[in-house]
Amino acid sequence: MSDPKDRIGAKYEWMGRDELTAFQSQALRQSVTQAAKSPYYSRIFTQADIDVDSIVGIEDVTRLPFTTKDDLRFSYPNTMLTVEPEQVVRMHTSSGTTGKPTAIFHTQEDVDNWAELMARSLAMGGATPKDVFQNMSGYGLFTGGLGLHYGAERLGMWVIPAGAGNTARQILLIRDFHVTVIHATPSYAMHVAERMLQEGEDPKSLNIKMAALGAEPYTEELRLKLQDLYGFKAFNSYGLSEMNGPGVAFECPYQNGLHVWEDSYLVEIINPETLQPVADGEVGELVLTTLRRTAMPIIRYRTRDLTRKITADCPCGRKHVRLSRFVGRSDDMLIIRGVNVFPSQVEEVIMRHEWLGGNYVITLTTKEALDQMTVKVEIAKSGFDGSMLTLRRLRDELQRELKEQIGFTAEIDVLEPGSLPASEGKAKRVIDERD
Ligand code: ADP
Ligand code: ZN
């Protein structure tokens, strides 16, 4: 049997900076050459007058065209495919949070590499073959199911493919099989905790030691709240179907930003208006190029996810670049009365209140030609004394703090626990009903 350290891709995980750069340059050349075999990129490269052989190192990447979500839609069903159909072993689609889905293809080698990236991520957070892992995300076309599943098996954990939803069963399985590591969306992890509290149970009694939480943006405040409720360590997990799925970036034990696996993804951060790189450390749109995918390489994919590079070295010693927690997607940004607002700004304020629950919904309407924002939030079961006075004080406080954060007054609706729809996968935080 091979050394477990090799099995989880240690040779890539601990590459030095120079080694990584050299590896990336060679992998980029290979990726571009491979991409050119697809009808889509062969046409695009010809149109843009790109000589594939002139791409020598990573500094040449900026000469290549961007790929957008629309380009992927145009290439539907399979004009970005670079191999014979019989070499494909798997396809996925994006979950379609925004519009029509896009199809992504994998060879056996692609699926293996993806599992290795995911195993490496989970191991970095402290998971070992001795752990029992419950995957609480949806299976099927959504990559959070099989992506985590293959990675956890590759690491050698005992895997429970619970899938999304059915909260009572999730809790039962965690208890009866002594689950130590879970994967869920942060909103669903919050829902499970709140359900337990409502039933007079303590989430800490589950003894979960580690959680991989991702697939949607969330704040540091929500992470802290969840860690506090469960007593586990929560690791931010980032990925997108276009780049395989989860396993693109994950946190190390220092929990101070997500290391992007740079042996597999070339990272750029651009200004979405000018399309020029931002200065190191500035917030911009993340652009990724696959470096180790065969069936469907994607060049300079505009993720629309907003983040910044953390330039300082990480104390863990890994040289893979870190990204700060995602602000949201560029298309999540709400323009309310001319003010730019991200749902995460609202979340930050809510999560600071111990008497408020973790679920919330922002509704936008038009009132006398003016944008109106209503924040609906649930009271937390624990700690609340049930008095009207407390309720009113809470509402006023929240209104004032939100105004400080976003600059205008929002309506606040404080509701009974369990009033808002629970999310099993990605939470729907915004309902826009403006004219
Ligand atoms: P869709 O675009 O249909 O949601 P995916 O299921 O591939 O398709 O979701 C990927 C997207 O989910 C990312 O582009 C990002 O917007 C979001 N996402 C995933 N993980 C995180 C995370 N840890 N933090 C913030 N956003 C995330
Ligand atoms: Zn680190």
Coordinates of C-alpha atoms and ligand atoms in Angstrom, one line a residue:
M1 CA 0.0 0.0 0.0
S2 CA 1.2 3.5 -0.8
D3 CA 2.3 5.9 2.0
P4 CA -0.9 7.9 3.0
K5 CA 1.2 11.0 2.7
D6 CA 1.5 10.4 -1.1
R7 CA -2.1 9.3 -1.3
I8 CA -3.3 12.8 -0.3
G9 CA -1.0 14.6 -2.7
A10 CA 1.6 15.7 -0.2
K11 CA 4.1 16.4 -3.0
Y12 CA 1.9 19.2 -4.3
E13 CA 0.7 20.4 -0.8
W14 CA 4.2 21.2 0.4
M15 CA 5.8 22.6 -2.8
G16 CA 7.9 25.7 -2.3
R17 CA 7.1 28.9 -4.1
D18 CA 9.6 28.5 -6.9
E19 CA 8.7 24.9 -7.4
L20 CA 5.0 25.9 -7.6
T21 CA 5.7 28.6 -10.2
A22 CA 7.7 26.2 -12.3
F23 CA 5.0 23.5 -12.0
Q24 CA 2.3 26.1 -12.9
S25 CA 4.1 27.3 -16.0
Q26 CA 4.5 23.8 -17.4
A27 CA 0.9 22.9 -16.4
L28 CA -0.5 26.1 -18.0
R29 CA 1.3 25.2 -21.3
Q30 CA -0.3 21.8 -21.1
S31 CA -3.7 23.1 -20.3
V32 CA -3.8 25.6 -23.1
T33 CA -2.6 22.9 -25.6
Q34 CA -5.3 20.6 -24.3
A35 CA -8.0 23.3 -24.4
A36 CA -7.1 24.0 -28.0
K37 CA -8.3 20.5 -28.9
S38 CA -11.9 21.6 -28.1
P39 CA -14.1 23.1 -30.8
Y40 CA -14.8 26.1 -28.6
Y41 CA -11.3 27.1 -27.6
S42 CA -9.8 26.3 -31.0
R43 CA -12.2 28.9 -32.5
I44 CA -11.6 31.4 -29.7
F45 CA -7.9 31.1 -29.9
T46 CA -8.0 31.5 -33.7
Q47 CA -10.2 34.6 -33.4
A48 CA -7.9 36.2 -30.8
D49 CA -4.9 35.3 -32.9
I50 CA -3.3 33.2 -30.2
D51 CA -0.4 31.0 -31.0
V52 CA -0.6 28.3 -28.4
D53 CA 3.2 27.7 -28.5
S54 CA 3.8 31.3 -27.5
I55 CA 2.3 30.6 -24.0
V56 CA 5.5 29.7 -22.1
G57 CA 5.0 30.8 -18.5
I58 CA 2.3 31.9 -16.1
E59 CA 3.1 35.5 -16.9
D60 CA 1.7 34.8 -20.4
V61 CA -1.8 34.0 -19.0
T62 CA -2.9 37.6 -19.4
R63 CA -2.7 37.3 -23.2
L64 CA -5.4 34.6 -23.1
P65 CA -9.1 35.5 -23.4
F66 CA -11.4 35.2 -20.4
T67 CA -14.1 32.6 -20.2
T68 CA -17.5 33.6 -18.7
K69 CA -20.6 31.8 -17.5
D70 CA -22.2 32.8 -20.8
D71 CA -19.4 31.3 -22.8
L72 CA -20.0 28.0 -21.0
R73 CA -23.7 28.3 -21.9
F74 CA -22.9 28.9 -25.5
S75 CA -20.6 25.8 -25.4
Y76 CA -23.5 23.7 -24.1
P77 CA -23.8 20.8 -24.4
N78 CA -20.2 19.8 -25.1
T79 CA -18.1 22.1 -27.4
M80 CA -15.5 22.6 -24.7
L81 CA -14.9 18.8 -24.5
T82 CA -11.3 17.9 -25.5
V83 CA -11.4 14.1 -25.4
E84 CA -13.4 11.4 -27.1
P85 CA -16.8 10.9 -25.4
E86 CA -15.8 7.4 -24.4
Q87 CA -13.0 8.8 -22.2
V88 CA -15.5 10.7 -20.1
V89 CA -16.5 9.0 -16.9
R90 CA -18.6 11.7 -15.2
M91 CA -20.4 14.9 -15.8
H92 CA -21.8 17.5 -13.4
T93 CA -23.6 20.8 -13.7
S94 CA -23.6 23.9 -11.7
S95 CA -26.4 24.0 -9.2
G96 CA -28.0 26.8 -11.2
T97 CA -28.2 29.4 -8.4
T98 CA -28.1 31.9 -11.3
G99 CA -29.9 30.9 -14.5
K100 CA -29.5 27.8 -16.8
P101 CA -27.0 25.2 -15.7
T102 CA -23.7 24.5 -17.4
A103 CA -22.2 21.0 -18.0
I104 CA -18.7 20.0 -16.9
F105 CA -16.9 16.8 -17.9
H106 CA -14.3 14.6 -16.3
T107 CA -12.0 11.7 -17.3
Q108 CA -11.0 9.1 -14.8
E109 CA -7.8 11.0 -14.1
D110 CA -9.8 14.2 -13.5
V111 CA -12.1 12.5 -11.0
D112 CA -9.0 11.0 -9.2
N113 CA -7.2 14.4 -9.1
W114 CA -10.4 16.0 -7.7
A115 CA -10.7 13.4 -5.0
E116 CA -7.0 14.0 -4.1
L117 CA -7.6 17.7 -3.8
M118 CA -10.6 17.2 -1.6
A119 CA -8.8 14.6 0.6
R120 CA -5.9 17.0 0.9
S121 CA -8.3 19.7 2.0
L122 CA -10.0 17.6 4.7
A123 CA -6.7 16.3 6.0
M124 CA -5.4 19.9 6.2
G125 CA -8.3 20.7 8.6
G126 CA -7.4 17.7 10.7
A127 CA -9.5 14.9 9.4
T128 CA -7.9 11.4 9.5
P129 CA -8.8 7.9 8.4
K130 CA -10.0 7.3 11.9
D131 CA -12.9 9.8 11.5
V132 CA -16.5 9.1 10.6
F133 CA -17.7 11.6 8.0
Q134 CA -21.3 12.6 7.3
N135 CA -21.9 14.4 4.1
M136 CA -25.0 16.6 4.5
S137 CA -25.0 18.1 1.1
G138 CA -27.2 17.1 -1.9
Y139 CA -25.9 14.4 -4.2
G140 CA -26.7 14.1 -7.9
L141 CA -25.6 16.8 -10.4
F142 CA -24.6 19.1 -7.5
T143 CA -20.8 18.8 -6.9
G144 CA -21.0 19.1 -3.1
G145 CA -22.2 15.5 -2.8
L146 CA -19.9 13.3 -4.9
G147 CA -17.0 15.8 -4.6
L148 CA -16.8 15.5 -0.8
H149 CA -17.7 11.9 -0.9
Y150 CA -14.8 10.8 -3.1
G151 CA -12.4 13.0 -1.2
A152 CA -13.5 11.6 2.2
E153 CA -13.2 8.0 0.9
R154 CA -9.8 8.7 -0.6
L155 CA -8.7 10.0 2.8
G156 CA -9.9 6.7 4.2
M157 CA -12.7 8.0 6.4
W158 CA -15.9 6.0 7.1
V159 CA -18.3 7.9 4.9
I160 CA -22.1 8.4 5.5
P161 CA -23.7 9.8 2.4
A162 CA -26.7 11.3 4.2
G163 CA -27.4 13.8 1.5
A164 CA -29.4 17.0 2.1
G165 CA -32.4 17.4 4.4
N166 CA -34.3 15.1 6.8
T167 CA -32.9 16.8 9.9
A168 CA -34.1 14.2 12.4
R169 CA -32.4 11.4 10.5
Q170 CA -29.2 13.5 10.2
I171 CA -29.1 13.9 14.0
L172 CA -29.8 10.3 14.6
L173 CA -27.0 9.1 12.2
I174 CA -24.5 11.5 13.8
R175 CA -25.3 10.2 17.3
D176 CA -25.5 6.5 16.5
F177 CA -22.4 6.3 14.3
H178 CA -20.3 8.7 16.3
V179 CA -19.7 11.1 13.5
T180 CA -16.7 13.4 14.0
V181 CA -16.5 15.3 10.8
I182 CA -19.4 16.8 8.8
H183 CA -19.9 18.7 5.6
A184 CA -22.9 21.1 5.2
T185 CA -23.8 24.6 4.0
P186 CA -23.4 27.0 7.0
S187 CA -27.1 27.8 6.8
Y188 CA -28.1 24.1 7.1
A189 CA -25.6 23.6 10.0
M190 CA -27.3 26.5 11.7
H191 CA -30.7 25.0 11.0
V192 CA -29.8 21.6 12.6
A193 CA -28.4 23.4 15.7
E194 CA -31.6 25.5 16.1
R195 CA -33.8 22.4 15.6
M196 CA -31.9 20.7 18.4
L197 CA -32.1 23.7 20.7
Q198 CA -35.9 23.9 20.1
E199 CA -36.2 20.3 21.2
G200 CA -34.2 20.9 24.3
E201 CA -31.0 19.2 23.0
D202 CA -27.5 20.6 23.0
P203 CA -25.6 20.4 19.7
K204 CA -22.4 20.0 21.7
S205 CA -23.6 16.6 22.8
L206 CA -23.1 15.3 19.3
N207 CA -19.3 15.6 19.8
I208 CA -18.5 16.7 16.2
K209 CA -14.9 17.8 16.1
M210 CA -14.7 19.3 12.6
A211 CA -17.0 20.8 10.0
A212 CA -16.3 21.7 6.4
L213 CA -18.7 24.6 5.6
G214 CA -19.2 26.1 2.2
A215 CA -21.1 26.3 -1.1
E216 CA -22.4 29.8 -0.1
P217 CA -21.0 33.0 1.3
Y218 CA -21.1 33.5 5.1
T219 CA -19.5 35.8 7.6
E220 CA -16.9 35.2 10.3
E221 CA -19.7 36.0 12.8
L222 CA -21.7 33.0 11.6
R223 CA -18.7 30.7 11.8
L224 CA -18.0 31.8 15.4
K225 CA -21.7 31.3 16.3
L226 CA -21.6 27.8 14.8
Q227 CA -18.3 26.9 16.5
D228 CA -19.8 28.1 19.8
L229 CA -23.0 26.2 19.4
Y230 CA -21.4 22.8 18.4
G231 CA -18.0 23.1 19.9
F232 CA -16.4 22.0 16.6
K233 CA -13.8 23.8 14.5
A234 CA -15.4 25.0 11.3
F235 CA -13.3 25.3 8.1
N236 CA -14.3 27.5 5.1
S237 CA -14.5 25.4 2.0
Y238 CA -14.7 26.9 -1.5
G239 CA -15.3 25.6 -4.9
L240 CA -17.5 25.9 -8.0
S241 CA -18.6 23.3 -10.5
E242 CA -16.7 24.9 -13.3
M243 CA -13.5 24.2 -11.4
N244 CA -14.6 20.6 -10.5
G245 CA -16.5 21.7 -7.3
P246 CA -15.4 21.8 -3.7
G247 CA -11.6 21.3 -3.2
V248 CA -10.5 24.5 -4.9
A249 CA -9.7 26.3 -1.7
F250 CA -9.9 25.3 2.0
E251 CA -8.6 26.6 5.3
C252 CA -5.7 25.3 7.3
P253 CA -5.7 24.9 11.1
Y254 CA -5.0 28.7 11.4
Q255 CA -8.4 29.4 9.9
N256 CA -7.2 32.7 8.5
G257 CA -8.1 32.6 4.8
L258 CA -8.5 29.8 2.3
H259 CA -5.4 28.3 0.6
V260 CA -6.1 27.8 -3.1
W261 CA -4.5 24.6 -4.4
E262 CA -2.2 26.4 -6.9
D263 CA -0.9 23.2 -8.4
S264 CA -4.4 22.8 -9.9
Y265 CA -5.7 26.4 -10.3
L266 CA -3.9 29.5 -11.5
V267 CA -5.2 32.5 -9.5
E268 CA -5.8 36.0 -10.8
I269 CA -7.8 38.8 -9.1
I270 CA -9.2 41.4 -11.5
N271 CA -11.2 44.6 -11.4
P272 CA -14.5 43.5 -13.0
E273 CA -14.9 46.8 -14.8
T274 CA -11.5 47.3 -16.3
L275 CA -10.6 43.6 -16.4
Q276 CA -7.1 44.6 -15.2
P277 CA -5.4 42.9 -12.3
V278 CA -6.0 44.7 -9.0
A279 CA -3.0 45.5 -6.7
D280 CA -2.1 42.6 -4.4
G281 CA -4.4 42.7 -1.3
E282 CA -7.2 44.6 -3.0
V283 CA -10.7 43.2 -3.4
G284 CA -11.7 42.0 -6.9
E285 CA -13.2 39.2 -9.0
L286 CA -11.5 35.9 -8.7
V287 CA -10.4 34.4 -12.0
L288 CA -9.2 30.8 -12.2
T289 CA -7.6 28.6 -14.8
T290 CA -7.6 24.8 -14.5
L291 CA -4.1 23.4 -14.5
R292 CA -4.6 19.7 -14.1
R293 CA -7.9 18.9 -15.9
T294 CA -8.0 16.9 -19.1
A295 CA -11.6 16.5 -20.3
M296 CA -12.5 20.1 -20.1
P297 CA -9.8 22.7 -19.3
I298 CA -11.2 26.2 -18.6
I299 CA -9.0 29.2 -19.3
R300 CA -9.3 32.4 -17.1
Y301 CA -12.8 31.6 -15.8
R302 CA -14.5 34.7 -14.4
T303 CA -16.0 33.3 -11.2
R304 CA -17.8 36.5 -10.2
D305 CA -16.8 35.8 -6.7
L306 CA -15.3 38.7 -4.8
T307 CA -12.3 38.3 -2.6
R308 CA -8.7 39.5 -2.1
K309 CA -5.3 37.8 -1.8
I310 CA -3.7 37.6 1.6
T311 CA -0.1 38.3 0.8
A312 CA 1.6 37.4 4.1
D313 CA 3.1 33.9 4.5
C314 CA 0.8 31.5 6.4
P315 CA 2.3 30.2 9.7
C316 CA 1.3 26.7 8.6
G317 CA 4.2 26.8 6.1
R318 CA 2.1 26.0 3.0
K319 CA 3.0 28.3 0.1
H320 CA -0.3 28.0 -1.7
V321 CA -1.8 31.5 -1.8
R322 CA -4.6 32.5 0.6
L323 CA -7.8 34.2 -0.2
S324 CA -9.8 36.1 2.4
R325 CA -13.4 35.1 3.1
F326 CA -15.6 35.8 0.1
V327 CA -17.6 39.1 0.3
G328 CA -20.2 37.5 -2.0
R329 CA -20.7 37.3 -5.8
S330 CA -20.7 40.4 -7.9
D331 CA -24.2 39.5 -8.9
D332 CA -25.3 39.2 -5.2
M333 CA -24.7 42.9 -4.8
L334 CA -27.9 44.8 -4.2
I335 CA -28.3 48.4 -5.2
I336 CA -30.8 49.8 -2.7
R337 CA -31.6 53.5 -3.0
G338 CA -28.4 53.8 -4.9
V339 CA -26.4 52.3 -2.1
N340 CA -24.4 49.1 -2.7
V341 CA -25.3 46.4 -0.2
F342 CA -24.1 42.8 0.2
P343 CA -26.3 40.4 2.1
S344 CA -23.1 39.6 4.1
Q345 CA -23.2 43.1 5.7
V346 CA -26.7 42.4 7.0
E347 CA -25.6 38.9 8.3
E348 CA -22.7 40.4 10.1
V349 CA -24.9 42.6 12.2
I350 CA -27.5 39.9 12.9
M351 CA -24.9 37.3 14.0
R352 CA -23.6 39.6 16.7
H353 CA -26.8 39.3 18.6
E354 CA -27.0 36.3 20.9
W355 CA -30.8 36.5 21.1
L356 CA -31.3 36.3 17.4
G357 CA -31.3 33.0 15.5
G358 CA -29.1 32.2 12.5
N359 CA -31.7 32.4 9.8
Y360 CA -32.7 35.6 8.0
V361 CA -34.3 36.8 4.8
I362 CA -34.0 40.2 3.1
T363 CA -37.1 41.4 1.2
L364 CA -37.0 44.3 -1.2
T365 CA -40.1 46.1 -2.3
T366 CA -41.1 49.4 -3.8
K367 CA -43.0 51.9 -1.7
E368 CA -44.0 55.2 -3.2
A369 CA -41.4 54.8 -5.8
L370 CA -38.7 54.2 -3.2
D371 CA -36.8 51.0 -2.5
Q372 CA -37.8 49.5 0.8
M373 CA -35.7 46.8 2.6
T374 CA -37.2 44.5 5.2
V375 CA -35.1 42.2 7.2
K376 CA -36.9 39.2 8.7
V377 CA -35.1 37.4 11.4
E378 CA -36.0 34.8 14.0
I379 CA -35.6 35.1 17.7
A380 CA -33.3 32.4 19.2
K381 CA -34.9 29.9 21.5
S382 CA -32.3 30.0 24.1
G383 CA -31.9 33.1 26.4
F384 CA -34.9 35.1 25.2
D385 CA -37.2 36.1 28.1
G386 CA -40.3 36.3 25.9
S387 CA -41.2 39.9 26.8
M388 CA -42.6 42.4 24.3
L389 CA -40.3 45.0 25.7
T390 CA -37.2 42.9 25.0
L391 CA -38.5 42.3 21.5
R392 CA -39.0 46.0 20.8
R393 CA -35.6 46.8 22.2
L394 CA -34.0 44.1 20.0
R395 CA -35.7 45.5 16.9
D396 CA -34.6 49.1 17.6
E397 CA -31.1 48.0 18.3
L398 CA -30.9 46.0 15.1
Q399 CA -32.4 48.9 13.1
R400 CA -29.8 51.3 14.4
E401 CA -26.8 49.0 13.9
L402 CA -27.9 48.2 10.4
K403 CA -28.2 51.8 9.6
E404 CA -24.7 52.4 10.8
Q405 CA -23.6 49.5 8.5
I406 CA -25.5 50.3 5.3
G407 CA -26.5 53.9 5.6
F408 CA -30.3 53.8 5.4
T409 CA -33.2 52.6 7.6
A410 CA -34.5 49.1 7.0
E411 CA -37.8 47.6 8.4
I412 CA -37.1 44.9 10.9
D413 CA -39.4 41.9 11.5
V414 CA -38.5 39.8 14.5
L415 CA -40.2 36.4 14.2
E416 CA -40.9 33.3 16.3
P417 CA -38.3 30.6 16.0
G418 CA -38.9 28.3 13.0
S419 CA -41.0 30.9 11.0
L420 CA -38.7 31.3 8.1
P421 CA -38.2 28.6 5.5
A422 CA -35.3 26.4 6.4
S423 CA -32.6 25.8 3.8
E424 CA -31.2 22.4 3.1
G425 CA -28.7 23.5 0.5
K426 CA -27.7 27.0 -0.5
A427 CA -29.8 29.5 1.5
K428 CA -32.0 31.9 -0.4
R429 CA -31.3 35.1 1.5
V430 CA -32.8 37.8 -0.8
I431 CA -36.3 38.2 -2.2
D432 CA -36.4 41.1 -4.7
E433 CA -40.0 42.2 -5.4
R434 CA -39.2 45.7 -6.5
D435 CA -41.1 47.2 -9.5
Ligands
ADP1 P1 -24.0 27.9 -8.9 O1 -23.2 29.0 -9.6 O2 -25.1 27.4 -9.7 O3 -24.3 28.2 -7.4 P2 -22.1 26.0 -7.9 O4 -22.9 25.0 -7.2 O5 -20.9 25.5 -8.7 O6 -23.0 26.7 -8.9 O7 -21.7 27.0 -6.8 C1 -20.4 27.7 -6.8 C2 -20.6 29.0 -6.2 O8 -21.0 28.9 -4.8 C3 -19.3 29.8 -6.1 O9 -19.0 30.4 -7.4 C4 -19.6 30.8 -5.0 O10 -20.3 31.9 -5.5 C5 -20.4 30.0 -4.0 N1 -19.5 29.5 -3.0 C6 -19.1 28.2 -2.8 N2 -18.3 28.1 -1.7 C7 -18.3 29.3 -1.1 C8 -17.7 29.8 0.1 N3 -16.9 29.0 0.9 N4 -17.8 31.1 0.3 C9 -18.5 31.9 -0.5 N5 -19.1 31.5 -1.6 C10 -19.0 30.2 -1.9
ZN2 ZN -2.1 27.9 6.3

